[in-house]
Each structure stands twice: as structure tokens, then as C-alpha cells.
PDB file of C-alpha atoms in Angstrom:
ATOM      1  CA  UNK A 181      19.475  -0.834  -4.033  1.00  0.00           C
ATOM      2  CA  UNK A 182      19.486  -0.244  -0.289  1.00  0.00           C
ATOM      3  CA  UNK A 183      16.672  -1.659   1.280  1.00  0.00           C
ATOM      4  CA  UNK A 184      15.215  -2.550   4.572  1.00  0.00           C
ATOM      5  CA  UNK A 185      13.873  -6.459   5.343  1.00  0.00           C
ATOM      6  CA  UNK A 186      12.096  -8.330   8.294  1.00  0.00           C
ATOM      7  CA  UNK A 187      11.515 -11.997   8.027  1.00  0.00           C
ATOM      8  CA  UNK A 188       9.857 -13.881   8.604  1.00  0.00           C
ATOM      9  CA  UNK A 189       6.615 -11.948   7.324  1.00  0.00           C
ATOM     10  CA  UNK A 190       4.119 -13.890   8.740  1.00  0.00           C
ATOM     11  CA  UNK A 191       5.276 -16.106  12.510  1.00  0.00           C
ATOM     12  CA  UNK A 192       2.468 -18.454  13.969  1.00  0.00           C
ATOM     13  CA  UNK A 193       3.548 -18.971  17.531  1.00  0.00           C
ATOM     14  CA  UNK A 194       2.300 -20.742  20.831  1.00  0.00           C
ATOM     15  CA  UNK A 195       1.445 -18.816  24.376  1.00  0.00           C
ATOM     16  CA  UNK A 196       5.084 -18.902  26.539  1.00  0.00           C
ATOM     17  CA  UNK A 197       7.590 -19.797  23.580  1.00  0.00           C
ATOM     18  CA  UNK A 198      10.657 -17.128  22.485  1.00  0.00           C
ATOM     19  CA  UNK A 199      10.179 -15.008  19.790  1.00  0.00           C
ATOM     20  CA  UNK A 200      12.570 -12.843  17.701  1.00  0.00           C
ATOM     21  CA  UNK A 201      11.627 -10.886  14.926  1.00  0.00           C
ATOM     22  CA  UNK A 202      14.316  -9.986  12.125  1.00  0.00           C
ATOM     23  CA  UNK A 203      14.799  -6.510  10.633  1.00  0.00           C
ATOM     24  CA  UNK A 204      18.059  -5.742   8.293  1.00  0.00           C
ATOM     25  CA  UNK A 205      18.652  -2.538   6.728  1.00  0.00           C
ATOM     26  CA  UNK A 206      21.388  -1.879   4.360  1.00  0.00           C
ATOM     27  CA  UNK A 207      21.217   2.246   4.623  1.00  0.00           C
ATOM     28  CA  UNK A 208      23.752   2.392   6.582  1.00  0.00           C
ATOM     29  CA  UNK A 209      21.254   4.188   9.192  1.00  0.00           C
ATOM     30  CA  UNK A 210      22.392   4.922  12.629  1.00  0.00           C
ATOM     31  CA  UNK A 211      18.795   5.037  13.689  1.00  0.00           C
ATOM     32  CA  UNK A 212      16.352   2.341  13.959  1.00  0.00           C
ATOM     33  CA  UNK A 213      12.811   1.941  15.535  1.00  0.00           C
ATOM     34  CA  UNK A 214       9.987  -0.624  16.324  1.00  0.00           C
ATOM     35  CA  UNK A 215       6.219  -0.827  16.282  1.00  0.00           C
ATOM     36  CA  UNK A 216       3.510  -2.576  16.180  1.00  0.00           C
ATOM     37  CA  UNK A 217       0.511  -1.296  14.478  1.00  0.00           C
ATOM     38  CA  UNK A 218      -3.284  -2.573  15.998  1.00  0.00           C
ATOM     39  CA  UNK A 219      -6.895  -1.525  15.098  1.00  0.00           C
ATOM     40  CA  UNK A 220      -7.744   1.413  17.070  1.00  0.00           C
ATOM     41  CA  UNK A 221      -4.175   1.916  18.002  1.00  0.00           C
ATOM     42  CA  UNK A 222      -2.199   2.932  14.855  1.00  0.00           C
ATOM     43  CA  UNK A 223       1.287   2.371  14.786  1.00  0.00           C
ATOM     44  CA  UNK A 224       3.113   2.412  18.726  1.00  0.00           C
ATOM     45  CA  UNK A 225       6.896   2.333  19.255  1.00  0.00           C
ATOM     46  CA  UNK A 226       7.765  -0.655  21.250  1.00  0.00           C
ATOM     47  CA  UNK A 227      11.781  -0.239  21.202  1.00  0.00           C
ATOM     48  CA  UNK A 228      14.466   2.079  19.373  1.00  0.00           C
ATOM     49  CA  UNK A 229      18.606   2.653  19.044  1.00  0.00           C
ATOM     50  CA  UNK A 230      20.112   5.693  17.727  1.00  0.00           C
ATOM     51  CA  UNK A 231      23.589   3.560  17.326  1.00  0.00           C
ATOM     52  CA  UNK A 232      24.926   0.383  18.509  1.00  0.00           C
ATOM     53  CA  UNK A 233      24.532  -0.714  21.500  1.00  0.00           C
ATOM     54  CA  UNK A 234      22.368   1.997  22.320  1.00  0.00           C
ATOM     55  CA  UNK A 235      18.571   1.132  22.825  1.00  0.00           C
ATOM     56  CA  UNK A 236      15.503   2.673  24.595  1.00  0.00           C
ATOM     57  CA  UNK A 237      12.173   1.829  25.310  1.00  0.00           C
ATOM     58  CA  UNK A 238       9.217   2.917  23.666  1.00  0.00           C
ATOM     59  CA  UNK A 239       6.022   3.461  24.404  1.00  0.00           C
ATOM     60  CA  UNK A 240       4.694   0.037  24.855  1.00  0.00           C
ATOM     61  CA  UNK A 241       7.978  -1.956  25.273  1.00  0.00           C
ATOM     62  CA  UNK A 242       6.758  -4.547  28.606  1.00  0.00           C
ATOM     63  CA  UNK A 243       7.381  -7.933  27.015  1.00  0.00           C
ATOM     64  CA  UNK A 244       9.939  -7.101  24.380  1.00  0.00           C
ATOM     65  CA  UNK A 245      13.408  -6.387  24.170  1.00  0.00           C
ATOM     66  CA  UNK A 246      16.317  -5.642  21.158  1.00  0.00           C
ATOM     67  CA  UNK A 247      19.947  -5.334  20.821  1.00  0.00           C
ATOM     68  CA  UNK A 248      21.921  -3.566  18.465  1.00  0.00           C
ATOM     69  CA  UNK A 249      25.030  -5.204  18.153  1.00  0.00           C
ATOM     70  CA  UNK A 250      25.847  -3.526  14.412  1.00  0.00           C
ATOM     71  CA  UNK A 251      24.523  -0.718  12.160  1.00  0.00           C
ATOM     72  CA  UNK A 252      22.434  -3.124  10.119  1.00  0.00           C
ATOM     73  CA  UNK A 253      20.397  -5.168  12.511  1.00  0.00           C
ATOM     74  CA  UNK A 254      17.717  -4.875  15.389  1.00  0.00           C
ATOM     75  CA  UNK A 255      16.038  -7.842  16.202  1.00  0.00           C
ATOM     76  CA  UNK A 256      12.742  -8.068  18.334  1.00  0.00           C
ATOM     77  CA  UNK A 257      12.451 -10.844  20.822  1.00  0.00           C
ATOM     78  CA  UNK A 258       9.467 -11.709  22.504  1.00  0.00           C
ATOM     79  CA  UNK A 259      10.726 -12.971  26.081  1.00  0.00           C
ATOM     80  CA  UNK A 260       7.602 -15.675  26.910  1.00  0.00           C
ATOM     81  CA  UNK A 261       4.987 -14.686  23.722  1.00  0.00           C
ATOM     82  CA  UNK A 262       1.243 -13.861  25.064  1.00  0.00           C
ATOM     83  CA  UNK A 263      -2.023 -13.319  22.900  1.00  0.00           C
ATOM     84  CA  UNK A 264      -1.854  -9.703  23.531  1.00  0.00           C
ATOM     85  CA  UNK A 265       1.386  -9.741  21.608  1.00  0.00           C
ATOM     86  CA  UNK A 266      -0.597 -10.672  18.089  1.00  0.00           C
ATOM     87  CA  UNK A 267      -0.177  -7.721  15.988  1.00  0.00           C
ATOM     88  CA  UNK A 268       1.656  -6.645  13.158  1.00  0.00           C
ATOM     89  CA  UNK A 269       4.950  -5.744  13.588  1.00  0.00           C
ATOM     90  CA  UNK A 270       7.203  -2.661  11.116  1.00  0.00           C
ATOM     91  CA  UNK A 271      10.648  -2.208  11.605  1.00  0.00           C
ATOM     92  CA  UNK A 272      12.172   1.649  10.626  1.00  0.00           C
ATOM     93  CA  UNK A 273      15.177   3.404  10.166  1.00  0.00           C
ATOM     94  CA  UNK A 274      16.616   6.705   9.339  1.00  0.00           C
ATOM     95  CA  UNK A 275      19.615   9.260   9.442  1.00  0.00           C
ATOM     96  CA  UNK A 276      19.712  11.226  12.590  1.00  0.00           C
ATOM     97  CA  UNK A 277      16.709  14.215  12.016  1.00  0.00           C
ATOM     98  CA  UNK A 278      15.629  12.146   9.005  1.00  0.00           C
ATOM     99  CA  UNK A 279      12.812  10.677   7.669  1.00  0.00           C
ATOM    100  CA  UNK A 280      11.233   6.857   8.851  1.00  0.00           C
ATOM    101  CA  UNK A 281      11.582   4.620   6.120  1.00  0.00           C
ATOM    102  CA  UNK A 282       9.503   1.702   6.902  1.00  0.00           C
ATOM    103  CA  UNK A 283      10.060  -2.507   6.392  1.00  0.00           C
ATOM    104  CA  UNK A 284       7.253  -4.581   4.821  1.00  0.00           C
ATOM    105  CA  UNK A 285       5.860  -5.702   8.594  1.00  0.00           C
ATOM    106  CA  UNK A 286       5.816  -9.354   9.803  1.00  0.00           C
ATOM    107  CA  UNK A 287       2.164 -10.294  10.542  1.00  0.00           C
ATOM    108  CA  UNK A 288       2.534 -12.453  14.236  1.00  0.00           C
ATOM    109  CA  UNK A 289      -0.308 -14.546  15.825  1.00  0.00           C
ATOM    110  CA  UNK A 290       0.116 -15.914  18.867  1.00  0.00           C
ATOM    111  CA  UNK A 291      -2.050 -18.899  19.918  1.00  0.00           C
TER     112      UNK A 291
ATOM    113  CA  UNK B 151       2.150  12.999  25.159  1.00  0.00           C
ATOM    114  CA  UNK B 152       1.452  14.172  21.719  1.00  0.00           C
ATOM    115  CA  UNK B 153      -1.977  12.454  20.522  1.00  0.00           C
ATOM    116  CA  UNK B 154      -2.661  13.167  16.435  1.00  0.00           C
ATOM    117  CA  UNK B 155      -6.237  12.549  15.420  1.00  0.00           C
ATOM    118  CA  UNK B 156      -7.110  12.308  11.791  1.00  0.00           C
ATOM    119  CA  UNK B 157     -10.060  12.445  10.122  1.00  0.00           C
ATOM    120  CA  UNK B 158     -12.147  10.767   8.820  1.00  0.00           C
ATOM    121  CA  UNK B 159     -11.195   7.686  10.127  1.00  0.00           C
ATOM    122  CA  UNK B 160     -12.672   5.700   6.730  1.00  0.00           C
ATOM    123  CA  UNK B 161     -13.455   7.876   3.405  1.00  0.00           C
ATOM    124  CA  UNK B 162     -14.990   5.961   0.379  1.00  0.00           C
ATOM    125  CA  UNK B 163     -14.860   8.003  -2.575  1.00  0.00           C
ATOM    126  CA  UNK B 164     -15.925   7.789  -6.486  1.00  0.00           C
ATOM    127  CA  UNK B 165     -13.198   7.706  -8.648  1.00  0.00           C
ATOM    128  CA  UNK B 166     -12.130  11.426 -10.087  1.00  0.00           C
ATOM    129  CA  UNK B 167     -13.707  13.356  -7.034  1.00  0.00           C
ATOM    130  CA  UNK B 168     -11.442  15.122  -4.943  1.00  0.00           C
ATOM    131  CA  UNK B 169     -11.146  14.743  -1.087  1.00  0.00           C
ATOM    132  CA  UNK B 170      -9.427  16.124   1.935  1.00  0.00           C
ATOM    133  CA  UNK B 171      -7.493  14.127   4.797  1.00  0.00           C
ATOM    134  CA  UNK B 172      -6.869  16.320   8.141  1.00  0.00           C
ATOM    135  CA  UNK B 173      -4.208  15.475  10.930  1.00  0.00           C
ATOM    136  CA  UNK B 174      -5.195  17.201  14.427  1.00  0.00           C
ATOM    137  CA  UNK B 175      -2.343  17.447  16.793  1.00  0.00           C
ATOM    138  CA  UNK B 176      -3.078  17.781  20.834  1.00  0.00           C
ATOM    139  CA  UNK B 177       0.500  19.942  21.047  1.00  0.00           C
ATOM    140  CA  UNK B 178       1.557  22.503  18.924  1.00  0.00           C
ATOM    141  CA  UNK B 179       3.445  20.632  15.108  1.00  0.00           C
ATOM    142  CA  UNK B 180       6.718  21.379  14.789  1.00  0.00           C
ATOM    143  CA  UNK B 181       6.907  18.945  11.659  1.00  0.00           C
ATOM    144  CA  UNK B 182       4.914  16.628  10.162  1.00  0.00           C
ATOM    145  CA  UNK B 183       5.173  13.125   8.220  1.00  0.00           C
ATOM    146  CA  UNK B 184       2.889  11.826   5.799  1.00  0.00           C
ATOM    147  CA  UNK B 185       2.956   8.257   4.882  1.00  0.00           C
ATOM    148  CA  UNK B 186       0.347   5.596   3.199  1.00  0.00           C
ATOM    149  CA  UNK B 187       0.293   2.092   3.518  1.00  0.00           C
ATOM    150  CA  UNK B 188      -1.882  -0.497   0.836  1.00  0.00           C
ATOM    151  CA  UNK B 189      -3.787  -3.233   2.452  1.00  0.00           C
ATOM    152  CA  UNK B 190      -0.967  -5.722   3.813  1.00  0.00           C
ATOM    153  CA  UNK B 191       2.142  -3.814   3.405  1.00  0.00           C
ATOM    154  CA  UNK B 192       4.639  -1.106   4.882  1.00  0.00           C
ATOM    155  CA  UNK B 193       4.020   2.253   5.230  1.00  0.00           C
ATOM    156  CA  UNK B 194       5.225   4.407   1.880  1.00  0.00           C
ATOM    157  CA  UNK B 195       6.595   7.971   2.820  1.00  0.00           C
ATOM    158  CA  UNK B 196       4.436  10.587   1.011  1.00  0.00           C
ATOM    159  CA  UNK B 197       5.619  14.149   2.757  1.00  0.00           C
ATOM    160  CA  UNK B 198       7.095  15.859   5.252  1.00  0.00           C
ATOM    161  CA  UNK B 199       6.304  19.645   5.967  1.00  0.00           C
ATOM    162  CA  UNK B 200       8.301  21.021   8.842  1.00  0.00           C
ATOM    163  CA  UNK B 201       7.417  25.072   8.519  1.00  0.00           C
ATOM    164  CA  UNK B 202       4.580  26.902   9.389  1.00  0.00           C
ATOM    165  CA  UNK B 203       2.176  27.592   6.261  1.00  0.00           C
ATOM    166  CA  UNK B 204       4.549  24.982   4.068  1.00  0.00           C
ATOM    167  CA  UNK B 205       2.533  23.322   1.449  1.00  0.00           C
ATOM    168  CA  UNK B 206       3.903  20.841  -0.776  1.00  0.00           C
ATOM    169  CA  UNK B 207       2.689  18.311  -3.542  1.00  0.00           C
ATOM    170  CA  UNK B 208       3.448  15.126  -5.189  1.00  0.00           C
ATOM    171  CA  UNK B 209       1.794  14.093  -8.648  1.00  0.00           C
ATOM    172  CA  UNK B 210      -2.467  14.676  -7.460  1.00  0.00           C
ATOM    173  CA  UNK B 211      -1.020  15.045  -3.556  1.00  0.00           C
ATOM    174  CA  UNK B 212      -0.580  18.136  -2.059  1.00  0.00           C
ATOM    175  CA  UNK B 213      -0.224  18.611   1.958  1.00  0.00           C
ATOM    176  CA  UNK B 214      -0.608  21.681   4.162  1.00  0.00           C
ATOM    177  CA  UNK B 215       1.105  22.186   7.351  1.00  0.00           C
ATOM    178  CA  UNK B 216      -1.201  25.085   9.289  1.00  0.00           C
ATOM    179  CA  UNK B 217       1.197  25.614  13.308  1.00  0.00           C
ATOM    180  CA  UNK B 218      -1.276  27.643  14.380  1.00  0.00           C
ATOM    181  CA  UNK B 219      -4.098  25.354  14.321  1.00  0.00           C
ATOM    182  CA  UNK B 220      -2.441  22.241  15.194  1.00  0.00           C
ATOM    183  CA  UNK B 221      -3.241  20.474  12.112  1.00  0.00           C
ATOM    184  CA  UNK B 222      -2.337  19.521   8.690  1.00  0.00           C
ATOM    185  CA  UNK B 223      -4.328  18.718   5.692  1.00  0.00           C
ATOM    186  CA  UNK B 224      -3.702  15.843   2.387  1.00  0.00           C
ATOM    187  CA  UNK B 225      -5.809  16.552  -0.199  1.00  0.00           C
ATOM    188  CA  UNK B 226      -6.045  14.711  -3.269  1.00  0.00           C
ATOM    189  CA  UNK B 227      -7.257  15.652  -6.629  1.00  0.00           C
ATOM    190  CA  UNK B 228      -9.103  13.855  -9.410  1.00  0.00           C
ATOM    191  CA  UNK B 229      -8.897  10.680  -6.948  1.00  0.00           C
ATOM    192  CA  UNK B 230      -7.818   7.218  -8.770  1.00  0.00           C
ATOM    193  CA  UNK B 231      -8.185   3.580  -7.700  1.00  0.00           C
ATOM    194  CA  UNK B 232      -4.057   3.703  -6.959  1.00  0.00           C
ATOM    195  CA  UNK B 233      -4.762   6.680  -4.131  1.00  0.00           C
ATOM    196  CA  UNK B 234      -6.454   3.645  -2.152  1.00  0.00           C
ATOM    197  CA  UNK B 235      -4.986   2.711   1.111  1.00  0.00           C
ATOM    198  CA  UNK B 236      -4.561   3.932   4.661  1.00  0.00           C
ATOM    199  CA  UNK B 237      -2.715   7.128   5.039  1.00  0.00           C
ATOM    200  CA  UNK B 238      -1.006   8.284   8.607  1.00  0.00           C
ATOM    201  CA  UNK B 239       0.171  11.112   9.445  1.00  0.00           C
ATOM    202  CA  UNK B 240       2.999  10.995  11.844  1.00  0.00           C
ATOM    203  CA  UNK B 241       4.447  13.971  14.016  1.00  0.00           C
ATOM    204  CA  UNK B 242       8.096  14.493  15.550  1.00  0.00           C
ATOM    205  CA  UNK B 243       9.138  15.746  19.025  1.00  0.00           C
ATOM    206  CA  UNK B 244       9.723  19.406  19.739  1.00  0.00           C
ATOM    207  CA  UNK B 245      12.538  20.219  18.290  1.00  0.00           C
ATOM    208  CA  UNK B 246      12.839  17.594  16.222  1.00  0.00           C
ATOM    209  CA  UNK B 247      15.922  16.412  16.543  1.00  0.00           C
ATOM    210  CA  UNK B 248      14.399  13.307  18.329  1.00  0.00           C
ATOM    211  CA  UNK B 249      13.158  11.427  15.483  1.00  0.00           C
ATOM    212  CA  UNK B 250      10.682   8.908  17.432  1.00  0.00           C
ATOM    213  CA  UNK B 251       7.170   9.727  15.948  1.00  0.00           C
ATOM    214  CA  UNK B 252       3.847   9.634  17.441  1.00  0.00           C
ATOM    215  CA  UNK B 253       1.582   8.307  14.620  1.00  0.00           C
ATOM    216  CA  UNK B 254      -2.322   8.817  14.149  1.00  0.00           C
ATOM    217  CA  UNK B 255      -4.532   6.069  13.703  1.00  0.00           C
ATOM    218  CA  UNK B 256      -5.067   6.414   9.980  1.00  0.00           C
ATOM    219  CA  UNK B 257      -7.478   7.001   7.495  1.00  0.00           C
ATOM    220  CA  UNK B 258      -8.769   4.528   5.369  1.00  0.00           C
ATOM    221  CA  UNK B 259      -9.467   5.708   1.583  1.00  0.00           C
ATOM    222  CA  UNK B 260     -11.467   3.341  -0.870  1.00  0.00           C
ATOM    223  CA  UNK B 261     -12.176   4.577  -4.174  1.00  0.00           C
ATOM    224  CA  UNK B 262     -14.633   3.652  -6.330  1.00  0.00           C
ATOM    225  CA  UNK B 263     -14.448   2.906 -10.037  1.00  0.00           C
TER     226      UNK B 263
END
């Protein structure tokens, strides 16, 4: 069954150090989209592609970055990791004027 | 920027009453996602109503999508301990052919046996 994945689900990290999130979706979506989801916040859009090598910034994208260098994968690095970056992080794709369908969220802390 | 409030922002509920969910949008709704999410997990899609007055329903869900006052509703009937979870609702951009979705910040639904 097609599915979408983001590993690792749960990332301790230190203050300063590199950090790149996974997500993997084998939909065969062109679109792709992520958040991070904080009390009091709800779910924000840090980064998103509409098609390889196309990606934008989201709403609260200082700090991160992605490439899309195929259909299946968007990764989320964290360029120097700070506290303010602990959160939970969900990965999302969809057809073009489709519906989100949402990964199972990697849970980061950052010390 | 489109802001979505929901409300209420936590609802505990005994098990087999019925209860109402509402999604307030700051801009006029051109389309609307529903989506829940249990404790630790992803978010589940429930709905999405795009049209004016559409109302649709799913097992003991049914959501209402109401343009003219900004808002949509997610009622549940004869509640069970599996309804329990957060549930968002998430709106599109104007004419929705630009898919990135402003989200609210969720309702949180216990039930009680």
C-alpha cells in the first residue's frame, strides 16, 4: 500500500549540531509540505515543493531548509539546531488541488 | 492571512452524548479540511466540504460548511471512546488551487466511559 514515512520518529539533539529530518512518500505526489505543530500554535508550514526542484518557504521557514531532488523525498534540515526548534514535526503530500495526507510526525528535542 | 479559530479549544464529554465542533474563519471559506489526530500520532483526514451549504457525513460524523458565516461545524452523534482525539480543521487559499493550508489550533475531545 502507498504510504508516507518520516524517520526517525523521535531525534534528541544538541544546541548548534545539523539536523535533517526524513519524509518518503510512495504516492507518487507531486506535492509535498512541512510543519511543525506547537501548543498554542497548531500546525505551521515551515517549507513546501509542488515538484522537484521546486521549493518555497512557508510561514515559519528561518532556520530550515529542503530539497526536492525526486518525487518521493523532502528532507528537513536544521542548519545549526536551537531550543526554539523542539517541536513536533509532520511531513504531507498530495495531488495538485488535493487533499493533505499526513506522515506519523517525528517528535525533536533539542537540548 | 487567513486565521481559523475553533471552538472549544478542549471538550470532555460522557460517552453516547452528542457534541458540536465549530471552525471560525477570519476570510471568507472557499473549502474546508477536516482532520483528527490521537494523542501521539499524524493527523487522519476526516472531510473536506468545498461548497457553500455542503454537508457531509462519515459513520456518527457529519460536517457543515456555512460561506456566509465564515465557519464550519463537526458534530458527532452518540459520542464513543474511539471519537477521542484532537480534531483540526484546516482551510485552503482562495481559489484553491494552492493547496498550502492554514490550520486551526485544534480541539481536544475526551470522552468519558
Amino acid at each position: 500500500d502507498a504510504e508516507i514515512t518520516q524517520s526517525p520518529r523521535h531525534k534528541i539533539t544538541e544546541t548548534g549540531r545539523q539536523v535533517t529530518l526524513a519524509c518518503h512518500q510512495t504516492w507518487n505526489h507531486n506535492n509535498m509540505f512541512w510543519y511543525r505543530q506547537d501548543l498554542g500554535h497548531g500546525l505551521r508550514l515551515i517549507h513546501y515543493s509542488y515538484g522537484v526542484q521546486d521549493t518555497n518557504k512557508g510561514e515559519v521557514s528561518d532556520g530550515y531548509s529542503v530539497s526536492r531532488s525526486n518525487t518521493e523525498d523532502l528532507p528537513l534540515t536544521l542548519e545549526s539546531a536551537a531550543s526554539s526548534q523542539t517541536s513536533v514535526y509532520f511531513c504531507a503530500s498530495s495531488v495538485a488541488g488535493g487533499t493533505q495526507y499526513f506522515g506519523p510526525g517525528t517528535r525533536l528535542t533539542v537540548l | 492571512s487567513q486565521e481559523l479559530e475553533q471552538s472549544p479549544q478542549s471538550l470532555i464529554v460522557q460517552e453516547g452524548k452528542n457534541l458540536t465542533i465549530n471552525c471560525t474563519s477570519s476570510k471568507t471559506l472557499y473549502g474546508l479540511y477536516w482532520y483528527k489526530q490521537k494523542y501521539g500520532e499524524g493527523l487522519i483526514f476526516l472531510m473536506m466540504l468545498q461548497k457553500g451549504g455542503e454537508e457531509k457525513s462519515h459513520e456518527k460524523i457529519t460536517a457543515k460548511l456555512d460561506e456566509k458565516k465564515q465557519q464550519s461545524s463537526l458534530h458527532i452523534t452518540a459520542s464513543q471512546p474511539s471519537h477521542a482525539g484532537i480534531y483540526l480543521c484546516g482551510a485552503g487559499a482562495l481559489n484553491f488551487g494552492n493547496e498550502k493550508l492554514t490550520f486551526g489550533t485544534g480541539t481536544r475531545l475526551t470522552i468519558i466511559p
